[in-house]
mmCIF file of C-alpha atoms in Angstrom:
data_model
loop_
_atom_site.group_PDB
_atom_site.id
_atom_site.type_symbol
_atom_site.label_atom_id
_atom_site.label_comp_id
_atom_site.label_asym_id
_atom_site.label_seq_id
_atom_site.Cartn_x
_atom_site.Cartn_y
_atom_site.Cartn_z
ATOM 1 C CA MET A 1 -1.098 297.863 113.361
ATOM 2 C CA LYS A 2 2.443 298.845 114.218
ATOM 3 C CA THR A 3 3.162 295.295 115.171
ATOM 4 C CA LEU A 4 1.986 294.003 111.909
ATOM 5 C CA LEU A 5 4.112 296.600 110.077
ATOM 6 C CA LYS A 6 7.159 295.487 112.108
ATOM 7 C CA ILE A 7 6.492 291.781 111.304
ATOM 8 C CA ILE A 8 6.048 292.660 107.607
ATOM 9 C CA LEU A 9 9.370 294.801 107.594
ATOM 10 C CA SER A 10 11.233 292.154 109.470
ATOM 11 C CA ALA A 11 10.183 289.354 107.039
ATOM 12 C CA TYR A 12 11.152 291.612 104.129
ATOM 13 C CA LEU A 13 14.611 292.215 105.563
ATOM 14 C CA VAL A 14 15.136 288.560 106.153
ATOM 15 C CA LEU A 15 14.030 287.834 102.517
ATOM 16 C CA LEU A 16 16.354 290.542 101.176
ATOM 17 C CA SER A 17 19.442 289.320 103.191
ATOM 18 C CA SER A 18 18.867 285.595 102.145
ATOM 19 C CA TRP A 19 18.318 286.759 98.474
ATOM 20 C CA SER A 20 21.733 288.563 98.643
ATOM 21 C CA LEU A 21 23.390 285.417 100.085
ATOM 22 C CA ALA A 22 21.908 283.305 97.237
ATOM 23 C CA GLN A 23 23.747 285.489 94.824
ATOM 24 C CA ILE A 24 27.151 284.291 95.787
ATOM 25 C CA PRO A 25 28.464 281.714 93.360
ATOM 26 C CA GLU A 26 29.221 278.133 94.611
ATOM 27 C CA THR A 27 32.463 277.496 96.426
ATOM 28 C CA GLN A 28 34.886 275.552 94.372
ATOM 29 C CA TYR A 29 38.178 273.824 95.119
ATOM 30 C CA SER A 30 41.632 273.671 93.567
ATOM 31 C CA GLN A 31 44.208 271.422 94.974
ATOM 32 C CA GLY A 32 42.317 271.591 98.240
ATOM 33 C CA ILE A 33 42.037 275.369 98.520
ATOM 34 C CA SER A 34 38.539 276.804 98.381
ATOM 35 C CA TYR A 35 37.585 279.734 96.064
ATOM 36 C CA ILE A 36 34.675 281.638 94.730
ATOM 37 C CA THR A 37 34.761 283.255 91.341
ATOM 38 C CA GLY A 38 32.229 285.351 89.508
ATOM 39 C CA GLY A 39 30.831 288.935 89.649
ATOM 40 C CA VAL A 40 28.495 288.844 86.581
ATOM 41 C CA GLY A 41 25.755 291.158 87.340
ATOM 42 C CA GLU A 42 25.169 293.690 90.136
ATOM 43 C CA GLY A 43 23.681 291.261 92.637
ATOM 44 C CA GLU A 44 26.439 288.794 92.310
ATOM 45 C CA THR A 45 29.144 291.503 92.419
ATOM 46 C CA LEU A 46 27.694 293.065 95.632
ATOM 47 C CA ALA A 47 27.327 289.652 97.229
ATOM 48 C CA ILE A 48 31.003 288.739 96.420
ATOM 49 C CA LEU A 49 32.339 292.128 97.578
ATOM 50 C CA ALA A 50 30.434 291.763 100.906
ATOM 51 C CA GLU A 51 31.825 288.276 101.308
ATOM 52 C CA ALA A 52 35.432 289.362 100.410
ATOM 53 C CA LYS A 53 36.113 290.722 103.925
ATOM 54 C CA GLN A 54 36.037 287.208 105.295
ATOM 55 C CA TRP A 55 38.411 285.805 102.688
ATOM 56 C CA PRO A 56 42.290 286.205 102.782
ATOM 57 C CA LEU A 57 42.534 287.147 99.032
ATOM 58 C CA LEU A 58 40.349 289.077 96.527
ATOM 59 C CA LEU A 59 41.606 289.334 92.936
ATOM 60 C CA GLU A 60 39.885 291.936 90.828
ATOM 61 C CA MET A 61 40.396 291.677 86.958
ATOM 62 C CA SER A 62 39.806 294.166 84.247
ATOM 63 C CA GLN A 63 41.148 295.622 80.941
ATOM 64 C CA ILE A 64 41.010 298.759 78.688
ATOM 65 C CA GLU A 65 38.574 298.301 75.791
ATOM 66 C CA ASN A 66 37.724 301.222 73.535
ATOM 67 C CA GLY A 67 39.438 303.601 75.973
ATOM 68 C CA ARG A 68 37.317 302.463 79.136
ATOM 69 C CA GLY A 69 38.013 300.082 81.840
ATOM 70 C CA VAL A 70 35.841 296.946 81.531
ATOM 71 C CA TRP A 71 35.449 293.734 83.810
ATOM 72 C CA ILE A 72 36.803 290.558 82.237
ATOM 73 C CA PHE A 73 36.263 286.885 82.852
ATOM 74 C CA GLY A 74 38.365 283.878 81.568
ATOM 75 C CA ALA A 75 41.668 284.793 83.232
ATOM 76 C CA THR A 76 43.683 281.803 84.345
ATOM 77 C CA ILE A 77 44.991 282.215 87.809
ATOM 78 C CA LYS A 78 47.982 280.263 89.178
ATOM 79 C CA ILE A 79 49.355 280.832 92.762
ATOM 80 C CA MET A 80 52.778 279.406 93.678
ATOM 81 C CA SER A 81 54.071 278.997 97.296
ATOM 82 C CA SER A 82 57.264 281.082 97.662
ATOM 83 C CA ALA A 83 58.552 278.793 100.407
ATOM 84 C CA LYS A 84 58.135 275.517 98.486
ATOM 85 C CA LYS A 85 58.433 276.929 95.030
ATOM 86 C CA GLN A 86 55.513 274.853 93.744
ATOM 87 C CA MET A 87 52.048 275.611 92.314
ATOM 88 C CA VAL A 88 49.359 275.430 95.066
ATOM 89 C CA PHE A 89 46.283 276.696 92.976
ATOM 90 C CA GLU A 90 45.095 277.007 89.463
ATOM 91 C CA ALA A 91 41.760 278.019 88.352
ATOM 92 C CA GLN A 92 39.994 280.015 85.643
ATOM 93 C CA ALA A 93 38.038 282.986 86.584
ATOM 94 C CA ASP A 94 34.315 282.942 85.708
ATOM 95 C CA GLY A 95 34.032 286.810 86.255
ATOM 96 C CA PRO A 96 35.923 289.828 87.237
ATOM 97 C CA TYR A 97 36.280 288.765 90.960
ATOM 98 C CA MET A 98 37.988 285.752 92.640
ATOM 99 C CA LEU A 99 38.018 284.956 96.380
ATOM 100 C CA VAL A 100 40.821 282.544 97.375
ATOM 101 C CA ASN A 101 41.194 281.067 100.735
ATOM 102 C CA LEU A 102 44.935 280.826 101.176
ATOM 103 C CA VAL A 103 46.715 280.010 104.426
ATOM 104 C CA PRO A 104 49.111 282.655 105.731
ATOM 105 C CA GLY A 105 52.473 282.850 103.932
ATOM 106 C CA ASP A 106 54.209 284.268 100.958
ATOM 107 C CA TYR A 107 52.931 283.500 97.391
ATOM 108 C CA GLY A 108 53.461 284.456 93.726
ATOM 109 C CA VAL A 109 50.318 285.024 91.576
ATOM 110 C CA GLU A 110 50.443 284.429 87.811
ATOM 111 C CA ALA A 111 47.375 285.711 85.984
ATOM 112 C CA THR A 112 47.058 284.974 82.184
ATOM 113 C CA TYR A 113 44.421 286.722 79.909
ATOM 114 C CA GLU A 114 44.323 286.477 76.138
ATOM 115 C CA GLY A 115 47.885 285.286 76.168
ATOM 116 C CA VAL A 116 49.259 288.149 78.421
ATOM 117 C CA MET A 117 50.602 287.038 81.763
ATOM 118 C CA GLN A 118 51.044 289.244 84.871
ATOM 119 C CA LYS A 119 52.897 288.443 87.968
ATOM 120 C CA ARG A 120 52.456 289.714 91.563
ATOM 121 C CA ALA A 121 54.119 288.767 94.762
ATOM 122 C CA LEU A 122 51.772 288.810 97.863
ATOM 123 C CA SER A 123 52.016 287.963 101.645
ATOM 124 C CA ILE A 124 48.891 286.676 103.342
ATOM 125 C CA LYS A 125 48.658 287.516 106.986
ATOM 126 C CA ALA A 126 46.452 285.698 109.498
ATOM 127 C CA ASP A 127 43.025 287.484 110.047
ATOM 128 C CA SER A 128 43.323 290.013 107.354
ATOM 129 C CA SER A 129 42.250 290.289 103.734
ATOM 130 C CA GLN A 130 44.067 291.597 100.745
ATOM 131 C CA LYS A 131 42.899 292.821 97.345
ATOM 132 C CA ILE A 132 44.983 292.673 94.179
ATOM 133 C CA SER A 133 43.836 294.392 91.130
ATOM 134 C CA LEU A 134 44.901 292.932 87.859
ATOM 135 C CA PHE A 135 44.655 295.169 84.895
ATOM 136 C CA TRP A 136 45.372 294.341 81.169
ATOM 137 C CA LYS A 137 45.851 296.932 78.457
#
């Protein structure tokens, strides 16, 4: 009986882990750089945040609405290489999170939402991840 219970429990855990992986939005590409964007719904949010540890950059986007912070989608993200002074990435966020697979180096991020632009400088290091929170008022 204990063996049957262990088999059922193991199958359940495998099913849960594969369900969690299925919640991650599809990988997309901009100018050869892979990215994932989304975070709509609790399952997708948890999956993206779990995956974020393996990506060099996590962008988190929100704004104040009626006195409260709310997640947003639809921000346009542009990333410029500081060394070459040219745009290396451009995409629209489909949710409050975006994972971007940048190579190590120095960059500038321009994020625009409802006509308001924010700029951030960042430095990507090998084998580490970085989170940038973008907040619109």
